[in-house]
Amino acid sequence: MTTLTAAATTAADLFDRLLRDTAPFILDVRNPDDVARWRIEGRNTLESCNIPYYEFIEDADTAIAMIPTDREILVVCAKEGSSQFVADLLLEHGIAASYLAGGILSWGHYYDTREIAHGSWGTILQIARPARGDLSYLIVSGGAAAVIDPLRNTQPYLAALAETGATLRYVFDTHVHADHISGGPQLSRQTGAPYAIHPYDALHPIDMLPARLDYTPLSNGQIFQLGEALITTIWYPGHTLGQVNFLVQLPGGSRFLLTGDGIFLRSFGRPDLGGQGEAWTPLLYESMTSRLLPFLTDDTCILPAHFATLDECDTAGRCTDTWGTIRRTNEALAHLESPDQFSRFVLGNLPHFPPQYVEIKRVNLGLSAPSDAEADELELGKNICALAQ
Amino acid sequence: MHINPDQTLDVTGAKCPMPLVKSRKALGELPVGQVLKVIATDRGSIADFQGWARAAKHVELVAQETIDEASGSLYVHYLRRTA
């Protein structure tokens, strides 16, 4: 008798199939608490269920009877071992099953690089961490590069820089993030490019402690020339006090606006993660209705720092749209008639405040230095930076 | 912890699902009523043994403890066979 051995599905394969809406049925065999904190999400048609692996060990027949037999199954666990165990068991019962290589851990660390725009002037790349819904950008023009909102693992940026042959000139964070650990300071140390943030964000809003890291202060209306691209900073307080948007203008007139946690495709960034929701909501209103408006044309492409669901990405994985579309389709923007209406809407739709977000800001300000395992633990789960849907 | 196990199973270094697979086998070989002490290094075993004890018909999770050692943490589970 031959023992059947299930094949591995890589995180890259999984992401590609999630985007094309051809993903297998997801059988998550972790314990329910872990699944509640972080699970694989795809387009809204994705089907999945959670049956812990110990139920397959305790009573295999009952557990297997709960699984569709006419579908391809992808088994997922924390690291890999249990999903391999269950996938082998399913194969022996005639069910087509594979397991996710490296488990949810490798899914969480999967980075995906896609091209947003390309021309004789250069390239804009979007570098995503799909499991968390985190987005970052590399702009290359005339042999010079800028990275905006780099995520924790700096390798994808170093690889993209090496591929383009460009020299990194600037590392920008649109703001000091609360939901994930920035790769900015490390990328700056690795390349010698300055790390730049707005000084209002260089103070922990809850601890009231100043940053312990080197940074170059950004201010409103600065213009950076990057090859043929012009990058203009627009101060946009609200999600944080020192958030800035970056307007990228290219030869020929194309415009891209990197909105950080300002405007998302289907929502916008919540103003309460600094612990000052009521005070910062009016600032956000002014940012949206006055500070940013002069820069927004209908053909400006919005490039946000997050998505909340994969349905915001096209089949190639690109998460972007024009302001002309977003201003009509983003329902969260339909509450801007008055500051009072806006405040009622925002303060009535704040999601749960993940407690680890206070510590993540400490890490991003150099006030705390977690080990890799502790950093993984802090970054568990998808971002919760947008208002509730 | 004042629990006198009838038998001890060392699954240090074993990766999921082996700590649980081996514990289930060892517990099945004990007489009803006896207590098995399991020593693991996989942190996920804390939640997984709790879930397993709820799902299994003849397993009682008597206690769990974490012992911090210089070489890393040990996760100790005390399981009683109830039927």
CSV table of C-alpha atoms in Angstrom, one decimal:
chain,number,residue,atom,x,y,z
A,1,MET,CA,0.0,0.0,0.0
A,2,THR,CA,1.3,3.4,-0.9
A,3,THR,CA,0.8,6.4,1.4
A,4,LEU,CA,-0.6,9.4,-0.4
A,5,THR,CA,1.3,12.7,0.2
A,6,ALA,CA,-0.5,16.0,-0.3
A,7,ALA,CA,1.2,18.7,-2.3
A,8,ALA,CA,2.1,22.2,-1.0
A,9,THR,CA,0.4,25.3,-2.2
A,10,THR,CA,2.7,28.4,-1.8
A,11,ALA,CA,1.4,31.8,-0.6
A,12,ALA,CA,2.2,33.2,-4.0
A,13,ASP,CA,0.0,30.6,-5.7
A,14,LEU,CA,-2.8,31.2,-3.2
A,15,PHE,CA,-2.7,35.0,-3.7
A,16,ASP,CA,-2.8,34.6,-7.4
A,17,ARG,CA,-5.9,32.3,-7.2
A,18,LEU,CA,-7.6,34.6,-4.6
A,19,LEU,CA,-7.2,37.5,-7.0
A,20,ARG,CA,-8.6,35.5,-10.0
A,21,ASP,CA,-11.4,34.2,-7.7
A,22,THR,CA,-10.4,30.6,-8.5
A,23,ALA,CA,-9.2,29.8,-4.9
A,24,PRO,CA,-9.9,26.3,-3.4
A,25,PHE,CA,-12.1,25.8,-0.4
A,26,ILE,CA,-10.1,26.9,2.6
A,27,LEU,CA,-10.1,24.4,5.5
A,28,ASP,CA,-8.5,26.2,8.5
A,29,VAL,CA,-7.4,23.6,11.1
A,30,ARG,CA,-6.1,26.1,13.7
A,31,ASN,CA,-8.0,26.6,17.0
A,32,PRO,CA,-10.9,29.0,16.7
A,33,ASP,CA,-9.3,31.8,18.8
A,34,ASP,CA,-6.4,32.0,16.4
A,35,VAL,CA,-8.7,31.9,13.4
A,36,ALA,CA,-10.7,34.8,14.9
A,37,ARG,CA,-7.5,36.9,15.1
A,38,TRP,CA,-6.4,36.2,11.6
A,39,ARG,CA,-7.7,34.2,8.7
A,40,ILE,CA,-7.3,34.0,5.0
A,41,GLU,CA,-9.6,36.4,3.3
A,42,GLY,CA,-10.2,36.6,-0.4
A,43,ARG,CA,-12.9,38.0,-2.6
A,44,ASN,CA,-16.4,37.9,-1.0
A,45,THR,CA,-17.1,34.6,-2.8
A,46,LEU,CA,-14.3,32.7,-1.0
A,47,GLU,CA,-15.6,29.7,0.9
A,48,SER,CA,-13.9,28.4,4.1
A,49,CYS,CA,-14.5,26.6,7.3
A,50,ASN,CA,-12.7,26.0,10.6
A,51,ILE,CA,-12.3,22.5,12.0
A,52,PRO,CA,-9.3,22.3,14.4
A,53,TYR,CA,-6.8,19.6,13.5
A,54,TYR,CA,-7.3,17.8,16.9
A,55,GLU,CA,-10.9,17.0,15.8
A,56,PHE,CA,-9.3,15.0,12.8
A,57,ILE,CA,-7.1,13.2,15.3
A,58,GLU,CA,-9.9,12.5,17.8
A,59,ASP,CA,-12.6,11.5,15.4
A,60,ALA,CA,-11.5,11.6,11.7
A,61,ASP,CA,-14.7,10.3,10.2
A,62,THR,CA,-16.9,12.9,11.8
A,63,ALA,CA,-14.6,15.7,10.9
A,64,ILE,CA,-14.2,14.5,7.3
A,65,ALA,CA,-17.9,14.3,6.9
A,66,MET,CA,-18.1,18.1,7.4
A,67,ILE,CA,-16.0,18.8,4.4
A,68,PRO,CA,-17.3,19.2,0.8
A,69,THR,CA,-16.1,16.2,-1.3
A,70,ASP,CA,-16.6,17.8,-4.7
A,71,ARG,CA,-14.2,20.7,-4.1
A,72,GLU,CA,-10.5,21.2,-4.1
A,73,ILE,CA,-9.5,21.8,-0.5
A,74,LEU,CA,-6.6,23.9,0.8
A,75,VAL,CA,-5.7,23.0,4.4
A,76,VAL,CA,-4.2,25.9,6.5
A,77,CYS,CA,-2.6,25.8,10.0
A,78,ALA,CA,-0.2,27.9,12.0
A,79,LYS,CA,3.1,26.8,10.6
A,80,GLU,CA,2.5,23.8,8.3
A,81,GLY,CA,2.7,20.5,10.1
A,82,SER,CA,-0.9,20.0,11.1
A,83,SER,CA,-2.3,21.1,7.7
A,84,GLN,CA,0.0,18.5,6.0
A,85,PHE,CA,-1.3,15.9,8.4
A,86,VAL,CA,-4.9,16.7,7.6
A,87,ALA,CA,-4.3,17.1,3.9
A,88,ASP,CA,-2.7,13.6,3.8
A,89,LEU,CA,-5.7,12.2,5.6
A,90,LEU,CA,-8.2,13.9,3.2
A,91,LEU,CA,-6.3,12.5,0.2
A,92,GLU,CA,-6.5,9.0,1.7
A,93,HIS,CA,-10.3,9.6,1.8
A,94,GLY,CA,-10.4,10.5,-1.9
A,95,ILE,CA,-10.7,14.3,-1.3
A,96,ALA,CA,-8.4,16.5,-3.5
A,97,ALA,CA,-6.4,18.4,-0.9
A,98,SER,CA,-3.2,20.4,-0.6
A,99,TYR,CA,-1.7,22.4,2.3
A,100,LEU,CA,-0.4,25.9,2.6
A,101,ALA,CA,3.4,25.9,2.6
A,102,GLY,CA,4.6,27.6,5.8
A,103,GLY,CA,1.1,28.0,7.2
A,104,ILE,CA,-0.6,31.3,8.1
A,105,LEU,CA,2.9,32.5,9.2
A,106,SER,CA,4.2,32.5,5.6
A,107,TRP,CA,0.9,34.0,4.3
A,108,GLY,CA,1.4,36.8,6.8
A,109,HIS,CA,4.9,37.5,5.5
A,110,TYR,CA,4.0,37.2,1.8
A,111,TYR,CA,4.8,40.4,-0.1
A,112,ASP,CA,3.5,41.0,-3.6
A,113,THR,CA,5.0,43.6,-6.0
A,114,ARG,CA,2.9,45.0,-8.9
A,115,GLU,CA,3.4,47.8,-11.4
A,116,ILE,CA,1.0,50.7,-11.2
A,117,ALA,CA,2.4,52.9,-13.9
A,118,HIS,CA,5.4,52.8,-16.3
A,119,GLY,CA,6.7,55.1,-19.0
A,120,SER,CA,9.8,56.7,-20.4
A,121,TRP,CA,9.9,58.8,-17.1
A,122,GLY,CA,10.2,55.7,-14.9
A,123,THR,CA,8.0,53.4,-12.8
A,124,ILE,CA,5.6,53.3,-9.9
A,125,LEU,CA,5.4,50.0,-8.1
A,126,GLN,CA,2.9,49.0,-5.4
A,127,ILE,CA,4.3,46.5,-2.9
A,128,ALA,CA,1.6,44.8,-0.8
A,129,ARG,CA,1.4,42.6,2.2
A,130,PRO,CA,-2.0,41.1,1.2
A,131,ALA,CA,-2.6,39.2,4.4
A,132,ARG,CA,-2.6,42.4,6.4
A,133,GLY,CA,-4.1,44.7,3.7
A,134,ASP,CA,-0.9,46.9,3.8
A,135,LEU,CA,0.3,48.8,0.8
A,136,SER,CA,3.5,50.6,0.0
A,137,TYR,CA,5.2,52.2,-3.0
A,138,LEU,CA,8.4,52.6,-4.9
A,139,ILE,CA,8.8,55.4,-7.3
A,140,VAL,CA,11.7,55.4,-9.8
A,141,SER,CA,12.6,58.1,-12.2
A,142,GLY,CA,15.9,59.1,-13.8
A,143,GLY,CA,18.0,56.6,-11.8
A,144,ALA,CA,16.6,58.0,-8.5
A,145,ALA,CA,14.0,56.3,-6.2
A,146,ALA,CA,11.7,57.1,-3.3
A,147,VAL,CA,10.0,54.5,-1.1
A,148,ILE,CA,6.8,55.5,0.7
A,149,ASP,CA,5.4,53.6,3.7
A,150,PRO,CA,7.8,50.6,3.5
A,151,LEU,CA,6.6,47.5,5.4
A,152,ARG,CA,8.6,45.6,8.0
A,153,ASN,CA,10.6,43.3,5.7
A,154,THR,CA,12.9,45.5,3.6
A,155,GLN,CA,14.0,42.8,1.2
A,156,PRO,CA,11.3,43.4,-1.4
A,157,TYR,CA,12.4,47.1,-1.7
A,158,LEU,CA,16.1,46.2,-1.9
A,159,ALA,CA,15.3,43.6,-4.6
A,160,ALA,CA,13.2,46.1,-6.6
A,161,LEU,CA,15.9,48.8,-6.3
A,162,ALA,CA,18.5,46.3,-7.5
A,163,GLU,CA,16.3,45.3,-10.4
A,164,THR,CA,15.8,48.9,-11.5
A,165,GLY,CA,19.4,49.9,-10.8
A,166,ALA,CA,18.1,53.1,-9.1
A,167,THR,CA,19.6,54.9,-6.1
A,168,LEU,CA,17.3,55.3,-3.1
A,169,ARG,CA,17.1,59.0,-2.3
A,170,TYR,CA,14.2,59.2,0.1
A,171,VAL,CA,12.4,56.9,2.5
A,172,PHE,CA,9.0,58.5,3.4
A,173,ASP,CA,6.3,57.5,5.8
A,174,THR,CA,3.0,59.2,5.2
A,175,HIS,CA,2.6,59.0,9.0
A,176,VAL,CA,3.8,56.9,12.0
A,177,HIS,CA,1.8,53.8,11.7
A,178,ALA,CA,-0.1,52.1,14.5
A,179,ASP,CA,-1.1,48.8,12.8
A,180,HIS,CA,2.2,47.6,11.5
A,181,ILE,CA,5.9,48.0,12.0
A,182,SER,CA,7.5,50.4,9.5
A,183,GLY,CA,10.5,49.2,7.5
A,184,GLY,CA,11.5,52.9,7.0
A,185,PRO,CA,14.2,53.3,9.7
A,186,GLN,CA,15.8,50.0,8.7
A,187,LEU,CA,15.7,50.8,5.0
A,188,SER,CA,17.3,54.1,5.8
A,189,ARG,CA,20.1,52.4,7.7
A,190,GLN,CA,20.6,49.8,5.0
A,191,THR,CA,20.8,52.4,2.1
A,192,GLY,CA,21.9,55.6,3.7
A,193,ALA,CA,18.8,57.4,2.3
A,194,PRO,CA,17.2,59.8,4.8
A,195,TYR,CA,14.0,58.6,6.7
A,196,ALA,CA,11.5,61.4,6.6
A,197,ILE,CA,8.3,62.0,8.6
A,198,HIS,CA,6.3,65.0,9.7
A,199,PRO,CA,7.6,66.2,13.2
A,200,TYR,CA,4.1,66.2,14.6
A,201,ASP,CA,4.2,62.4,14.3
A,202,ALA,CA,7.5,62.1,16.0
A,203,LEU,CA,5.8,62.2,19.4
A,204,HIS,CA,3.9,59.2,20.8
A,205,PRO,CA,0.4,60.6,21.1
A,206,ILE,CA,-0.5,58.5,24.1
A,207,ASP,CA,2.8,58.2,26.0
A,208,MET,CA,3.7,61.8,25.1
A,209,LEU,CA,7.3,60.7,24.6
A,210,PRO,CA,9.5,62.0,21.7
A,211,ALA,CA,10.9,59.6,19.1
A,212,ARG,CA,14.3,58.0,19.7
A,213,LEU,CA,15.3,57.7,16.1
A,214,ASP,CA,16.9,59.8,13.4
A,215,TYR,CA,14.5,61.4,11.0
A,216,THR,CA,14.4,64.3,8.5
A,217,PRO,CA,11.3,66.5,9.3
A,218,LEU,CA,8.8,67.0,6.5
A,219,SER,CA,6.6,70.1,6.2
A,220,ASN,CA,3.6,71.1,4.2
A,221,GLY,CA,4.2,72.1,0.6
A,222,GLN,CA,7.7,70.7,0.2
A,223,ILE,CA,8.7,69.7,-3.4
A,224,PHE,CA,11.1,66.9,-4.1
A,225,GLN,CA,12.5,66.4,-7.6
A,226,LEU,CA,13.0,62.7,-8.3
A,227,GLY,CA,14.3,62.4,-11.9
A,228,GLU,CA,11.4,63.6,-14.0
A,229,ALA,CA,8.8,63.2,-11.2
A,230,LEU,CA,7.8,66.0,-8.9
A,231,ILE,CA,6.7,65.0,-5.4
A,232,THR,CA,4.8,67.5,-3.3
A,233,THR,CA,3.9,67.1,0.4
A,234,ILE,CA,0.4,68.0,1.6
A,235,TRP,CA,-0.1,68.1,5.3
A,236,TYR,CA,-3.3,66.2,6.1
A,237,PRO,CA,-3.8,65.9,9.9
A,238,GLY,CA,-6.7,63.8,11.2
A,239,HIS,CA,-5.7,60.1,11.2
A,240,THR,CA,-2.5,61.3,12.9
A,241,LEU,CA,-1.5,64.9,13.6
A,242,GLY,CA,1.5,64.7,11.2
A,243,GLN,CA,0.1,62.7,8.3
A,244,VAL,CA,1.2,63.9,4.9
A,245,ASN,CA,-0.1,63.0,1.4
A,246,PHE,CA,2.4,62.9,-1.4
A,247,LEU,CA,1.3,64.2,-4.8
A,248,VAL,CA,3.4,62.7,-7.6
A,249,GLN,CA,3.3,64.7,-10.9
A,250,LEU,CA,4.8,63.1,-14.0
A,251,PRO,CA,5.7,64.6,-17.4
A,252,GLY,CA,2.6,64.6,-19.6
A,253,GLY,CA,0.4,65.6,-16.7
A,254,SER,CA,-0.4,62.2,-14.9
A,255,ARG,CA,-1.1,62.7,-11.2
A,256,PHE,CA,-0.9,60.1,-8.4
A,257,LEU,CA,-1.8,60.9,-4.9
A,258,LEU,CA,-0.4,58.7,-2.1
A,259,THR,CA,-3.0,59.1,0.6
A,260,GLY,CA,-1.5,57.0,3.4
A,261,ASP,CA,-4.4,56.4,5.8
A,262,GLY,CA,-6.2,59.5,4.5
A,263,ILE,CA,-8.5,58.3,1.8
A,264,PHE,CA,-8.9,54.6,1.0
A,265,LEU,CA,-10.8,53.3,-2.0
A,266,ARG,CA,-13.9,52.5,0.1
A,267,SER,CA,-13.5,54.3,3.3
A,268,PHE,CA,-11.0,56.6,5.1
A,269,GLY,CA,-8.6,56.4,8.0
A,270,ARG,CA,-10.1,56.6,11.5
A,271,PRO,CA,-9.0,59.6,13.6
A,272,ASP,CA,-9.0,57.9,17.1
A,273,LEU,CA,-5.8,55.8,17.0
A,274,GLY,CA,-3.9,58.5,18.8
A,275,GLY,CA,-6.4,58.4,21.7
A,276,GLN,CA,-7.9,61.8,20.6
A,277,GLY,CA,-10.8,60.9,18.4
A,278,GLU,CA,-13.1,63.8,19.3
A,279,ALA,CA,-10.3,66.4,19.0
A,280,TRP,CA,-8.9,65.0,15.8
A,281,THR,CA,-12.1,64.5,13.9
A,282,PRO,CA,-12.6,68.2,13.1
A,283,LEU,CA,-9.0,68.3,11.8
A,284,LEU,CA,-9.8,65.4,9.5
A,285,TYR,CA,-12.8,67.2,8.3
A,286,GLU,CA,-10.7,70.3,7.4
A,287,SER,CA,-8.1,68.1,5.7
A,288,MET,CA,-10.7,66.4,3.6
A,289,THR,CA,-12.8,69.4,2.7
A,290,SER,CA,-10.1,72.2,2.4
A,291,ARG,CA,-6.5,71.1,2.6
A,292,LEU,CA,-6.6,68.3,0.1
A,293,LEU,CA,-9.3,69.5,-2.3
A,294,PRO,CA,-7.2,71.9,-4.4
A,295,PHE,CA,-5.0,69.0,-5.4
A,296,LEU,CA,-7.7,66.5,-6.4
A,297,THR,CA,-8.7,66.3,-10.0
A,298,ASP,CA,-10.9,63.5,-11.3
A,299,ASP,CA,-8.1,61.9,-13.2
A,300,THR,CA,-5.8,61.8,-10.1
A,301,CYS,CA,-5.0,58.2,-9.2
A,302,ILE,CA,-5.4,57.5,-5.5
A,303,LEU,CA,-2.8,55.2,-4.0
A,304,PRO,CA,-3.7,54.3,-0.4
A,305,ALA,CA,-1.7,52.6,2.3
A,306,HIS,CA,-4.4,49.9,3.0
A,307,PHE,CA,-7.2,48.0,1.7
A,308,ALA,CA,-9.9,46.4,3.9
A,309,THR,CA,-11.0,43.6,1.5
A,310,LEU,CA,-9.4,42.0,-1.6
A,311,ASP,CA,-12.4,43.2,-3.6
A,312,GLU,CA,-10.7,46.6,-3.7
A,313,CYS,CA,-7.9,45.1,-5.8
A,314,ASP,CA,-8.2,44.2,-9.5
A,315,THR,CA,-7.3,40.8,-10.9
A,316,ALA,CA,-3.7,41.8,-11.2
A,317,GLY,CA,-3.6,42.8,-7.5
A,318,ARG,CA,-3.5,46.5,-8.1
A,319,CYS,CA,-5.3,48.6,-5.4
A,320,THR,CA,-5.9,52.0,-7.0
A,321,ASP,CA,-8.6,54.0,-8.6
A,322,THR,CA,-9.2,57.6,-9.9
A,323,TRP,CA,-10.5,60.3,-7.6
A,324,GLY,CA,-13.4,60.7,-10.1
A,325,THR,CA,-14.6,57.2,-9.4
A,326,ILE,CA,-13.8,57.2,-5.7
A,327,ARG,CA,-15.6,60.4,-4.9
A,328,ARG,CA,-18.8,58.8,-6.4
A,329,THR,CA,-18.4,55.3,-5.0
A,330,ASN,CA,-16.8,55.7,-1.6
A,331,GLU,CA,-19.8,55.8,0.6
A,332,ALA,CA,-17.9,57.0,3.7
A,333,LEU,CA,-17.3,60.3,1.8
A,334,ALA,CA,-21.0,61.0,1.7
A,335,HIS,CA,-21.0,62.6,5.2
A,336,LEU,CA,-19.1,65.8,4.6
A,337,GLU,CA,-21.9,68.4,4.5
A,338,SER,CA,-21.0,69.9,7.9
A,339,PRO,CA,-18.5,69.3,10.6
A,340,ASP,CA,-21.2,68.2,12.9
A,341,GLN,CA,-22.6,65.6,10.5
A,342,PHE,CA,-19.1,64.4,9.8
A,343,SER,CA,-18.3,64.0,13.5
A,344,ARG,CA,-21.5,62.2,14.3
A,345,PHE,CA,-20.8,59.8,11.4
A,346,VAL,CA,-17.1,59.2,12.3
A,347,LEU,CA,-17.5,58.9,16.1
A,348,GLY,CA,-20.5,56.5,15.5
A,349,ASN,CA,-18.5,54.2,13.3
A,350,LEU,CA,-15.2,53.6,15.1
A,351,PRO,CA,-14.2,49.9,15.1
A,352,HIS,CA,-12.6,48.1,18.0
A,353,PHE,CA,-9.2,49.7,19.0
A,354,PRO,CA,-6.6,46.9,19.0
A,355,PRO,CA,-4.6,47.4,22.2
A,356,GLN,CA,-1.3,46.4,20.6
A,357,TYR,CA,-1.5,49.5,18.3
A,358,VAL,CA,-0.2,51.6,21.2
A,359,GLU,CA,2.9,49.4,21.4
A,360,ILE,CA,3.4,49.3,17.6
A,361,LYS,CA,3.6,53.1,17.6
A,362,ARG,CA,6.3,52.9,20.3
A,363,VAL,CA,8.3,50.5,18.0
A,364,ASN,CA,7.9,52.8,15.1
A,365,LEU,CA,9.2,55.7,17.1
A,366,GLY,CA,12.3,53.8,18.4
A,367,LEU,CA,10.8,53.7,22.0
A,368,SER,CA,10.6,49.9,22.0
A,369,ALA,CA,12.6,47.1,20.2
A,370,PRO,CA,10.8,43.8,19.9
A,371,SER,CA,12.3,40.5,18.8
A,372,ASP,CA,11.2,39.1,15.5
A,373,ALA,CA,8.8,36.7,17.2
A,374,GLU,CA,7.4,39.6,19.3
A,375,ALA,CA,7.0,41.7,16.1
A,376,ASP,CA,5.1,38.8,14.5
A,377,GLU,CA,2.8,38.7,17.5
A,378,LEU,CA,2.2,42.5,17.4
A,379,GLU,CA,1.4,42.4,13.7
A,380,LEU,CA,-1.0,39.5,13.9
A,381,GLY,CA,-4.2,40.1,11.9
A,382,LYS,CA,-5.4,42.4,9.3
A,383,ASN,CA,-5.2,46.2,9.7
A,384,ILE,CA,-8.1,48.0,11.4
A,385,CYS,CA,-7.2,51.5,10.2
A,386,ALA,CA,-10.5,52.4,8.4
A,387,LEU,CA,-13.8,53.3,9.8
A,388,ALA,CA,-16.3,50.4,10.2
A,389,GLN,CA,-18.1,49.6,7.0
B,1,MET,CA,2.1,22.6,41.1
B,2,HIS,CA,0.9,19.8,43.4
B,3,ILE,CA,0.0,17.2,40.8
B,4,ASN,CA,1.6,13.7,40.9
B,5,PRO,CA,1.5,12.4,37.3
B,6,ASP,CA,1.4,8.6,36.7
B,7,GLN,CA,3.5,9.0,33.6
B,8,THR,CA,5.5,11.7,31.9
B,9,LEU,CA,5.8,12.2,28.1
B,10,ASP,CA,8.6,14.4,26.8
B,11,VAL,CA,7.6,15.9,23.4
B,12,THR,CA,10.1,18.8,23.5
B,13,GLY,CA,11.2,19.8,20.0
B,14,ALA,CA,8.2,18.0,18.4
B,15,LYS,CA,6.2,20.1,16.0
B,16,CYS,CA,2.5,20.3,15.6
B,17,PRO,CA,0.6,18.0,15.4
B,18,MET,CA,3.0,15.4,17.0
B,19,PRO,CA,2.7,16.6,20.6
B,20,LEU,CA,-1.0,16.0,20.5
B,21,VAL,CA,-0.8,12.8,18.5
B,22,LYS,CA,1.7,11.3,20.9
B,23,SER,CA,-0.1,12.5,24.0
B,24,ARG,CA,-3.4,10.9,22.7
B,25,LYS,CA,-1.6,7.6,22.2
B,26,ALA,CA,0.2,7.7,25.6
B,27,LEU,CA,-3.0,8.6,27.4
B,28,GLY,CA,-4.9,5.8,25.7
B,29,GLU,CA,-2.4,3.3,27.1
B,30,LEU,CA,-2.9,4.5,30.7
B,31,PRO,CA,-5.6,3.0,33.0
B,32,VAL,CA,-8.8,5.2,33.4
B,33,GLY,CA,-8.3,7.8,36.1
B,34,GLN,CA,-4.5,8.2,35.7
B,35,VAL,CA,-2.7,11.4,34.9
B,36,LEU,CA,-0.2,12.0,32.1
B,37,LYS,CA,2.2,14.9,32.2
B,38,VAL,CA,3.3,16.2,28.8
B,39,ILE,CA,6.3,18.5,28.4
B,40,ALA,CA,6.2,20.5,25.1
B,41,THR,CA,8.2,23.4,23.6
B,42,ASP,CA,5.5,24.4,21.1
B,43,ARG,CA,3.7,27.5,22.4
B,44,GLY,CA,0.6,26.7,20.3
B,45,SER,CA,0.2,23.5,22.4
B,46,ILE,CA,-1.5,25.6,25.2
B,47,ALA,CA,-4.6,26.5,23.2
B,48,ASP,CA,-4.5,23.3,21.2
B,49,PHE,CA,-4.6,21.0,24.3
B,50,GLN,CA,-7.5,23.1,25.7
B,51,GLY,CA,-9.4,22.7,22.5
B,52,TRP,CA,-8.6,19.0,22.2
B,53,ALA,CA,-9.7,18.3,25.8
B,54,ARG,CA,-13.0,20.0,25.0
B,55,ALA,CA,-13.4,18.0,21.8
B,56,ALA,CA,-12.3,14.6,23.1
B,57,LYS,CA,-14.7,12.5,25.1
B,58,HIS,CA,-12.3,10.9,27.6
B,59,VAL,CA,-9.8,13.6,28.3
B,60,GLU,CA,-9.7,16.0,31.2
B,61,LEU,CA,-7.2,18.8,31.1
B,62,VAL,CA,-6.2,19.0,34.8
B,63,ALA,CA,-3.7,21.9,34.6
B,64,GLN,CA,-1.3,23.7,32.4
B,65,GLU,CA,1.9,25.6,33.3
B,66,THR,CA,4.6,27.5,31.6
B,67,ILE,CA,8.2,27.2,32.8
B,68,ASP,CA,10.6,29.8,31.6
B,69,GLU,CA,14.1,28.4,31.2
B,70,ALA,CA,17.2,30.0,29.7
B,71,SER,CA,17.0,27.9,26.6
B,72,GLY,CA,13.3,28.8,26.1
B,73,SER,CA,9.9,28.2,27.6
B,74,LEU,CA,8.5,24.7,28.4
B,75,TYR,CA,4.7,24.2,28.2
B,76,VAL,CA,3.5,21.5,30.6
B,77,HIS,CA,0.1,19.9,30.3
B,78,TYR,CA,-1.5,17.5,32.9
B,79,LEU,CA,-4.2,15.2,31.3
B,80,ARG,CA,-6.4,12.7,33.0
B,81,ARG,CA,-8.0,9.7,31.2
B,82,THR,CA,-11.7,9.8,32.3
B,83,ALA,CA,-13.1,6.8,30.6
